[in-house]
Coordinates of C-alpha atoms in Angstrom, one line a residue:
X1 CA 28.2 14.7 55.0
X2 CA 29.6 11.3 53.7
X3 CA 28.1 8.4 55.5
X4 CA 29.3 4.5 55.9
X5 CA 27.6 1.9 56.5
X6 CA 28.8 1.5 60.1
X7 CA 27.3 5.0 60.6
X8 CA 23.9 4.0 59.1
X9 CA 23.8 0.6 61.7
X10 CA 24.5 3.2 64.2
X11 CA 22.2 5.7 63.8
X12 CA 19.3 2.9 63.3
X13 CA 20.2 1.7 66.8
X14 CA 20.0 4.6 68.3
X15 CA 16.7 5.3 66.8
X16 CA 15.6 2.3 67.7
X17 CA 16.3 3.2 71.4
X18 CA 14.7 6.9 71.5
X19 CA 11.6 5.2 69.9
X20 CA 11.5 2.1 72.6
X21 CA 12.1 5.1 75.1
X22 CA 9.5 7.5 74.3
X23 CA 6.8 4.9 73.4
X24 CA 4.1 4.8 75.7
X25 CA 3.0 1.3 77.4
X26 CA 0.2 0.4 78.7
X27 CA -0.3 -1.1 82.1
X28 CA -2.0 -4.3 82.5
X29 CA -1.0 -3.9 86.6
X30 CA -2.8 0.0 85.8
X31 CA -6.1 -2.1 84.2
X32 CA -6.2 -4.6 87.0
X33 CA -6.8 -1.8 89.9
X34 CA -8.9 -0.3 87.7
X35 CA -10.9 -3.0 87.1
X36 CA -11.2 -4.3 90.9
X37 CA -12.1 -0.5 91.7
X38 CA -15.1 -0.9 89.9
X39 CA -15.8 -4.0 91.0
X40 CA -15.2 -3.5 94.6
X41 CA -17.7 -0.1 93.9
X42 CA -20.4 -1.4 91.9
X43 CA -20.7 -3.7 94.5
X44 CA -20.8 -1.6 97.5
X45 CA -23.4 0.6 95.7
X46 CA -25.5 -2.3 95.1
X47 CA -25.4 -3.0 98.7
X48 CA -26.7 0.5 99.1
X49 CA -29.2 0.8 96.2
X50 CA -30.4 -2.6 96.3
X51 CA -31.4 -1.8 100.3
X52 CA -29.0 -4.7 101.6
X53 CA -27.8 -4.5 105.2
X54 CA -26.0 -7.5 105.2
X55 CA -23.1 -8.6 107.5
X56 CA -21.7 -5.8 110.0
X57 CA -19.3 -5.3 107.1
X58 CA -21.8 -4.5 104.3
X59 CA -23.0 -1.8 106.9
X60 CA -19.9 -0.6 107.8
X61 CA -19.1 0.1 104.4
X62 CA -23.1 1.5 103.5
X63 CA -22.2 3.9 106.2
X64 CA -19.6 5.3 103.9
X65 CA -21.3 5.9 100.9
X66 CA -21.0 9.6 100.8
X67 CA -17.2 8.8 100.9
X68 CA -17.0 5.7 98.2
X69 CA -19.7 8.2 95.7
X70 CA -17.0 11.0 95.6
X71 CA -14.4 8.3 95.0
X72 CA -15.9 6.4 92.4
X73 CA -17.0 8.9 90.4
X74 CA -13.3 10.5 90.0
X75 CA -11.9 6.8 89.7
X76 CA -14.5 6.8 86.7
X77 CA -13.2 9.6 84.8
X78 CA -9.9 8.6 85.3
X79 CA -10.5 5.4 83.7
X80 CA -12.1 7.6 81.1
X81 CA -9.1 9.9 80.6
X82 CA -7.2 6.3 80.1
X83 CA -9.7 4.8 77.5
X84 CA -11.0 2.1 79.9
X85 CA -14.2 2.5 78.5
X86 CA -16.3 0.1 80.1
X87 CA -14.7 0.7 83.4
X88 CA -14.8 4.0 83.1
X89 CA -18.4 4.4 81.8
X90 CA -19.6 1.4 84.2
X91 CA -18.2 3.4 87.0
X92 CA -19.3 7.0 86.2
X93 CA -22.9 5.8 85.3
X94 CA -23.5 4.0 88.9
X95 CA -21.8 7.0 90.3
X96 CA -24.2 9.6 88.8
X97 CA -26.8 7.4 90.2
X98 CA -25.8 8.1 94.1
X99 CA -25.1 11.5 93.6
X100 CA -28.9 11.9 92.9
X101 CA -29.3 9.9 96.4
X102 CA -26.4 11.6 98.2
X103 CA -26.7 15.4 97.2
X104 CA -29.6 16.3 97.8
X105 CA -29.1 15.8 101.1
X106 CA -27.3 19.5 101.1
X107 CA -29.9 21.1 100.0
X108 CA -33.0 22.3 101.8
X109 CA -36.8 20.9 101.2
X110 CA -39.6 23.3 100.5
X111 CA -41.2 23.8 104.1
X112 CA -45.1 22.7 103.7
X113 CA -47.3 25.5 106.0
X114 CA -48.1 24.9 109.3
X115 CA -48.9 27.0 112.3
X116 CA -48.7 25.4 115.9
X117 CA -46.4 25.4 118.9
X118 CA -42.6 25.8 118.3
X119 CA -40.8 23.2 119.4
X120 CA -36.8 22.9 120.1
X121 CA -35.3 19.0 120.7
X122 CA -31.9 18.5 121.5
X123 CA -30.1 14.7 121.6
X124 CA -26.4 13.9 122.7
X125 CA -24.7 10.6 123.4
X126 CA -22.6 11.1 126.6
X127 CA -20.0 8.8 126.4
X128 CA -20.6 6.5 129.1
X129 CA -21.5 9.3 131.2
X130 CA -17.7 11.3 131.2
X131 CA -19.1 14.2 128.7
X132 CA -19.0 17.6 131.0
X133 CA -22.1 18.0 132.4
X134 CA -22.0 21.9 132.5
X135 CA -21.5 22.2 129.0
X136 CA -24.5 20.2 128.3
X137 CA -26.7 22.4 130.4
X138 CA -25.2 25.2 129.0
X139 CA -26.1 24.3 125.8
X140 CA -29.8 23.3 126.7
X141 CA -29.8 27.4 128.2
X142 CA -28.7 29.1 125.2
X143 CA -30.4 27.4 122.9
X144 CA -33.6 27.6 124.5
X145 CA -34.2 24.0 124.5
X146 CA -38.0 22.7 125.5
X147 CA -37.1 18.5 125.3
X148 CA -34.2 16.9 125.8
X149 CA -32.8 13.4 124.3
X150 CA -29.7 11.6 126.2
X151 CA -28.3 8.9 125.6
X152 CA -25.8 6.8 127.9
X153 CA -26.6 8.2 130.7
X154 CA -24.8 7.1 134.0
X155 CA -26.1 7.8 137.5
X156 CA -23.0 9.6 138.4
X157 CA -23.7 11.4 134.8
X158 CA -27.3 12.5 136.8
X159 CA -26.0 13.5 139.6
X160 CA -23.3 15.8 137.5
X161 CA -26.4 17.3 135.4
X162 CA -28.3 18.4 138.8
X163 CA -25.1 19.9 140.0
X164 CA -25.2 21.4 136.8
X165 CA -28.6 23.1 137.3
X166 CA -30.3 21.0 134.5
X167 CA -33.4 20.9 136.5
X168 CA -33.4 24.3 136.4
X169 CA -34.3 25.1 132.7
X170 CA -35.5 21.1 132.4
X171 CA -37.7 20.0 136.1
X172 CA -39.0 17.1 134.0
X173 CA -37.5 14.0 133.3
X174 CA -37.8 10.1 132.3
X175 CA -34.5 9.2 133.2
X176 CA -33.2 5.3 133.0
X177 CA -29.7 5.6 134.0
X178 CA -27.3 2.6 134.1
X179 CA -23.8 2.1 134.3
X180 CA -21.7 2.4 131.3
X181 CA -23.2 2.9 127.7
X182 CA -26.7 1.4 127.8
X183 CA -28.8 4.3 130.1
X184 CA -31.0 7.1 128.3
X185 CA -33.5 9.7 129.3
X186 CA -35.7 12.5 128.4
X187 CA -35.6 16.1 130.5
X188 CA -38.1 18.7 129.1
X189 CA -39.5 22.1 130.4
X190 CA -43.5 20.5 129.6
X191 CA -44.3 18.1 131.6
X192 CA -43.9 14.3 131.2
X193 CA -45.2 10.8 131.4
X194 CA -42.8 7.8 131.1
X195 CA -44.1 5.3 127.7
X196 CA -43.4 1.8 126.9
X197 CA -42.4 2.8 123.3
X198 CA -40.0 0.2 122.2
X199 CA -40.0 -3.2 122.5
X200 CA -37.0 -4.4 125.6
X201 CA -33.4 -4.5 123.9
X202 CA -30.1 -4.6 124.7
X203 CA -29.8 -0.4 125.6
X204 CA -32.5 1.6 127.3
X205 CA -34.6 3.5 124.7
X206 CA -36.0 6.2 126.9
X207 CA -40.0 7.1 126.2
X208 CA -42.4 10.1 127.0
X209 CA -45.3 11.9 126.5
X210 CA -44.9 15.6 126.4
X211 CA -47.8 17.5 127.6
X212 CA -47.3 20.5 125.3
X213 CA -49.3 23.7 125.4
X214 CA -51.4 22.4 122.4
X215 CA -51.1 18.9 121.2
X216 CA -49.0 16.5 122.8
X217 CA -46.4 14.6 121.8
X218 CA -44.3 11.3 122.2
X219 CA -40.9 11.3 122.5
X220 CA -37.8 8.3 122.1
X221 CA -34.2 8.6 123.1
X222 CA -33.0 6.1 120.6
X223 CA -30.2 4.0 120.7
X224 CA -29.9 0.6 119.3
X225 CA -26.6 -1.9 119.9
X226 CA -24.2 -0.6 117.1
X227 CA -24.3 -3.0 114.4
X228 CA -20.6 -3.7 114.2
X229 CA -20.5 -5.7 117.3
X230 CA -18.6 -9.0 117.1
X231 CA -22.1 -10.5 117.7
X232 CA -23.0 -9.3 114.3
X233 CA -26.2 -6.8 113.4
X234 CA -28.9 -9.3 114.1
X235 CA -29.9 -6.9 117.2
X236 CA -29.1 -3.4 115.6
X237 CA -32.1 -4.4 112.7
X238 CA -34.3 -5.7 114.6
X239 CA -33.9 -2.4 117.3
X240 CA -34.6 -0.3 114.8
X241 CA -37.5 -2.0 113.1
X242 CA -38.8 -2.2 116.7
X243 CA -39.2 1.8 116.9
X244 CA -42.6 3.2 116.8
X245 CA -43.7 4.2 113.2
X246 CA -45.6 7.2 113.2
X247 CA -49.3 7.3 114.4
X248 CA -51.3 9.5 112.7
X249 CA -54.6 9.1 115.0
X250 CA -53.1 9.8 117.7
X251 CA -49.5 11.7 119.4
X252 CA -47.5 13.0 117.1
X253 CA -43.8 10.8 117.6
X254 CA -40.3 12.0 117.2
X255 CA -37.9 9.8 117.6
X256 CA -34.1 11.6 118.5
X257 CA -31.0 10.1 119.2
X258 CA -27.9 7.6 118.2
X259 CA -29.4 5.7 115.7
X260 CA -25.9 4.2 114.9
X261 CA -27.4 3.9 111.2
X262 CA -26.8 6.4 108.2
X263 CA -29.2 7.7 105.7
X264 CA -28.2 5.2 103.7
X265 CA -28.9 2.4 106.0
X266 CA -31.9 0.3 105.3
X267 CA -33.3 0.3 108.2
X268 CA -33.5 3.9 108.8
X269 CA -34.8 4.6 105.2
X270 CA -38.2 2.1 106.4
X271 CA -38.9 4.8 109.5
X272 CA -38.5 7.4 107.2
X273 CA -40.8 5.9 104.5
X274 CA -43.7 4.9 107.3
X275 CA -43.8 9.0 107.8
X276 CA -40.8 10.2 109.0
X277 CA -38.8 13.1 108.0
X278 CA -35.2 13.5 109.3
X279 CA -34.7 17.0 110.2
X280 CA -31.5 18.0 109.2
X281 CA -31.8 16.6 105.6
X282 CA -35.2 18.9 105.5
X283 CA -32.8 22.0 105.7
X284 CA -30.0 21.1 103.8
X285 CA -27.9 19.4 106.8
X286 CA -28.4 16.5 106.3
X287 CA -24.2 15.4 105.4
X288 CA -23.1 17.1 108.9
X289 CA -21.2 14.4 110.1
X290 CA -22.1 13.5 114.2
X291 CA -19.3 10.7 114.4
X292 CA -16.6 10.9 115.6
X293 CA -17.2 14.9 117.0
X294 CA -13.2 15.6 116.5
X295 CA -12.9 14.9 112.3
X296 CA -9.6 13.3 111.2
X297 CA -8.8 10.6 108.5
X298 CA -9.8 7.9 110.2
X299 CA -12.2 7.0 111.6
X300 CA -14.2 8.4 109.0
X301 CA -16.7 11.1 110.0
X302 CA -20.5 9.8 109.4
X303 CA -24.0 11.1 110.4
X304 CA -25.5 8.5 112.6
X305 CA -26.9 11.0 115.3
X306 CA -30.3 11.7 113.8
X307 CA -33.8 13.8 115.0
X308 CA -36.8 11.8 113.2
X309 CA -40.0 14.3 113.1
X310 CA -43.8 13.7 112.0
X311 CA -44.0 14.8 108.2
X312 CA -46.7 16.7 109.9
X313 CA -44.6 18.6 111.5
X314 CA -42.7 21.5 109.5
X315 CA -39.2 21.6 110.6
X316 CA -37.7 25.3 110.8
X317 CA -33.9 24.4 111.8
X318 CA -31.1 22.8 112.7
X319 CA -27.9 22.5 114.1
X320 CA -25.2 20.3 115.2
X321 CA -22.3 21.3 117.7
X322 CA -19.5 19.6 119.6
X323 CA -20.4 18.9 123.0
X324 CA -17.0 19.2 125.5
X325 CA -16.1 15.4 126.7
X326 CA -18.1 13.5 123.9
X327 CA -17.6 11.5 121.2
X328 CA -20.5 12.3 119.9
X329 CA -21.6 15.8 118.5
X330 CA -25.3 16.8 119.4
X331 CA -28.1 17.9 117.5
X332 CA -30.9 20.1 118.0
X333 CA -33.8 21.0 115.8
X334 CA -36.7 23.0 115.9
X335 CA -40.5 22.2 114.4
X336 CA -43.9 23.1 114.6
X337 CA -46.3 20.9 116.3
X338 CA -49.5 21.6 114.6
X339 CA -52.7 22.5 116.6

């Protein structure tokens, strides 16, 4: 086939267009998210890693780490995939690094031995008292509960649990009820005498002495201010480094309730380094989100509801369960005081 030269200009054109078509670009707008990803990550894992609690939103966004590990870590191989090599790498490294600190939370610890007197502790946040009392006390029934941890507890929210029959399975109680979110108590089936356990703060931290069978022990509903208040955290850290550490010449401590503080949180990782062992993360439970009790997209679901147990105390289970009218879901978990 005969050709011209206006043919030949032609043809160059159009290959010219199908090439300019086909060829792939790449996005500097692509490279920028990529790079504030990782800079926005590295950074909230340093918060983590580094033990930082920081303003309320440093610990807002510690609180998330399970969350911002998953979403790293594919960000990173994406940037990977698009030969952003020190994005990608940056980003995969430091998320390999909180997996270590994240997964193992979903996997259970060896169980030392220990013989002793079973134990079963229950906590649950009421909402400002409006959670249904009956299904509290139906709980504490079929699960055979021996102590149990509440926390804002209302005098009309008392008055609903003894119409409930709580003093039924649970005659003994600390209770410091208040109006609105800052009362707490202790009920149990062993008898009980109220303890000074915490220094005075802004909620009522509820303490006992449990005359068990065999050795006694002491008991805290926790509940520190959350540390998102306007305010700022100031009285969230210094509520939490005001719980009793563990004493190991005397009562054996567990401290149960709305810590409003994550794994991740500094100031729940100094309790459990003084010689505490968080129960559910012992059996493997230990992502089981508590907050909010209904999941959904937002607010994210986190794990601030918490039963803290004396390393010497071997912990057999644990579960965590909606409870009807709370925001909260509750927790109860069963150990072995030793004799």
């Amino acid at each position: 086939m005969a050709t011209t030269p206006e043919t030949d200009e032609h043809s160059a054109t159009l290959h010219d267009v199908v090439t300019t078509e086909v060829k792939p670009q790449k996005s500097g707008f692509a490279t920028f998210l990529l790079v504030v990803c990782a800079f926005l990550f590295v950074a909230a894992a340093m918060v983590r890693l580094l033990g930082i609690d920081g303003n309320r939103y440093m610990i807002a966004s510690t609180s998330l780490i399970p969350y911002i590990t998953v979403v790293g870590l594919l960000i990173g191989l994406l940037a990977l995939l698009r030969k952003r090599w020190v994005v990608g790498l940056t980003m995969t490294l430091v998320a390999v690094v909180l997996v270590g600190t994240v997964a193992q939370r979903a996997f259970p610890d060896s169980r030392p031995n220990g013989v002793g007197q079973p134990v079963r502790v229950m906590t649950s946040n009421l909402l400002v008292g409006i959670a249904d009392a009956e299904a509290v006390v139906r709980e504490v029934r079929n699960r055979d509960v021996d102590v149990l941890a509440l926390q804002e507890l209302t005098p009309d929210m008392v008055r609903d649990l003894e119409r409930a029959g709580l003093n039924q399975v649970l005659p003994n109680r600390v209770f410091l009820a208040e109006p609105g979110g800052s009362g707490s108590g202790i009920a149990s089936k062993f008898p009980l005498t109220q303890r000074n356990l915490t220094p005075p703060g802004t909620l009522q931290q509820a303490g006992a002495l449990v005359d068990l069978p065999g050795r006694d022990i002491e008991v805290v509903s926790v509940h520190p201010l959350p540390p998102v208040v306007t305010e700022g955290p100031e009285a969230w850290q210094r509520e939490l480094a005001g719980l009793p550490t563990p004493d190991s010449t005397g009562a054996i401590r567990i401290l149960a309730g709305d810590f409003n503080a994550t794994l991740d949180h500094v100031g729940l990782t100094r309790l459990l380094n003084k010689g505490y062992v968080d129960a559910a993360d012992q059996v493997g439970k230990g992502l089981i989100h508590t907050w909010p009790s209904k999941s959904g997209i937002w607010p994210p679901p986190v794990t601030i509801d918490h039963v803290l147990v004396d390393t010497r105390c071997p912990v057999d289970t644990v579960d965590v369960f909606d409870v009807l009218g709370s925001d909260h879901r509750a927790v109860v978990t069963q150990f072995v005081v030793p004799r």
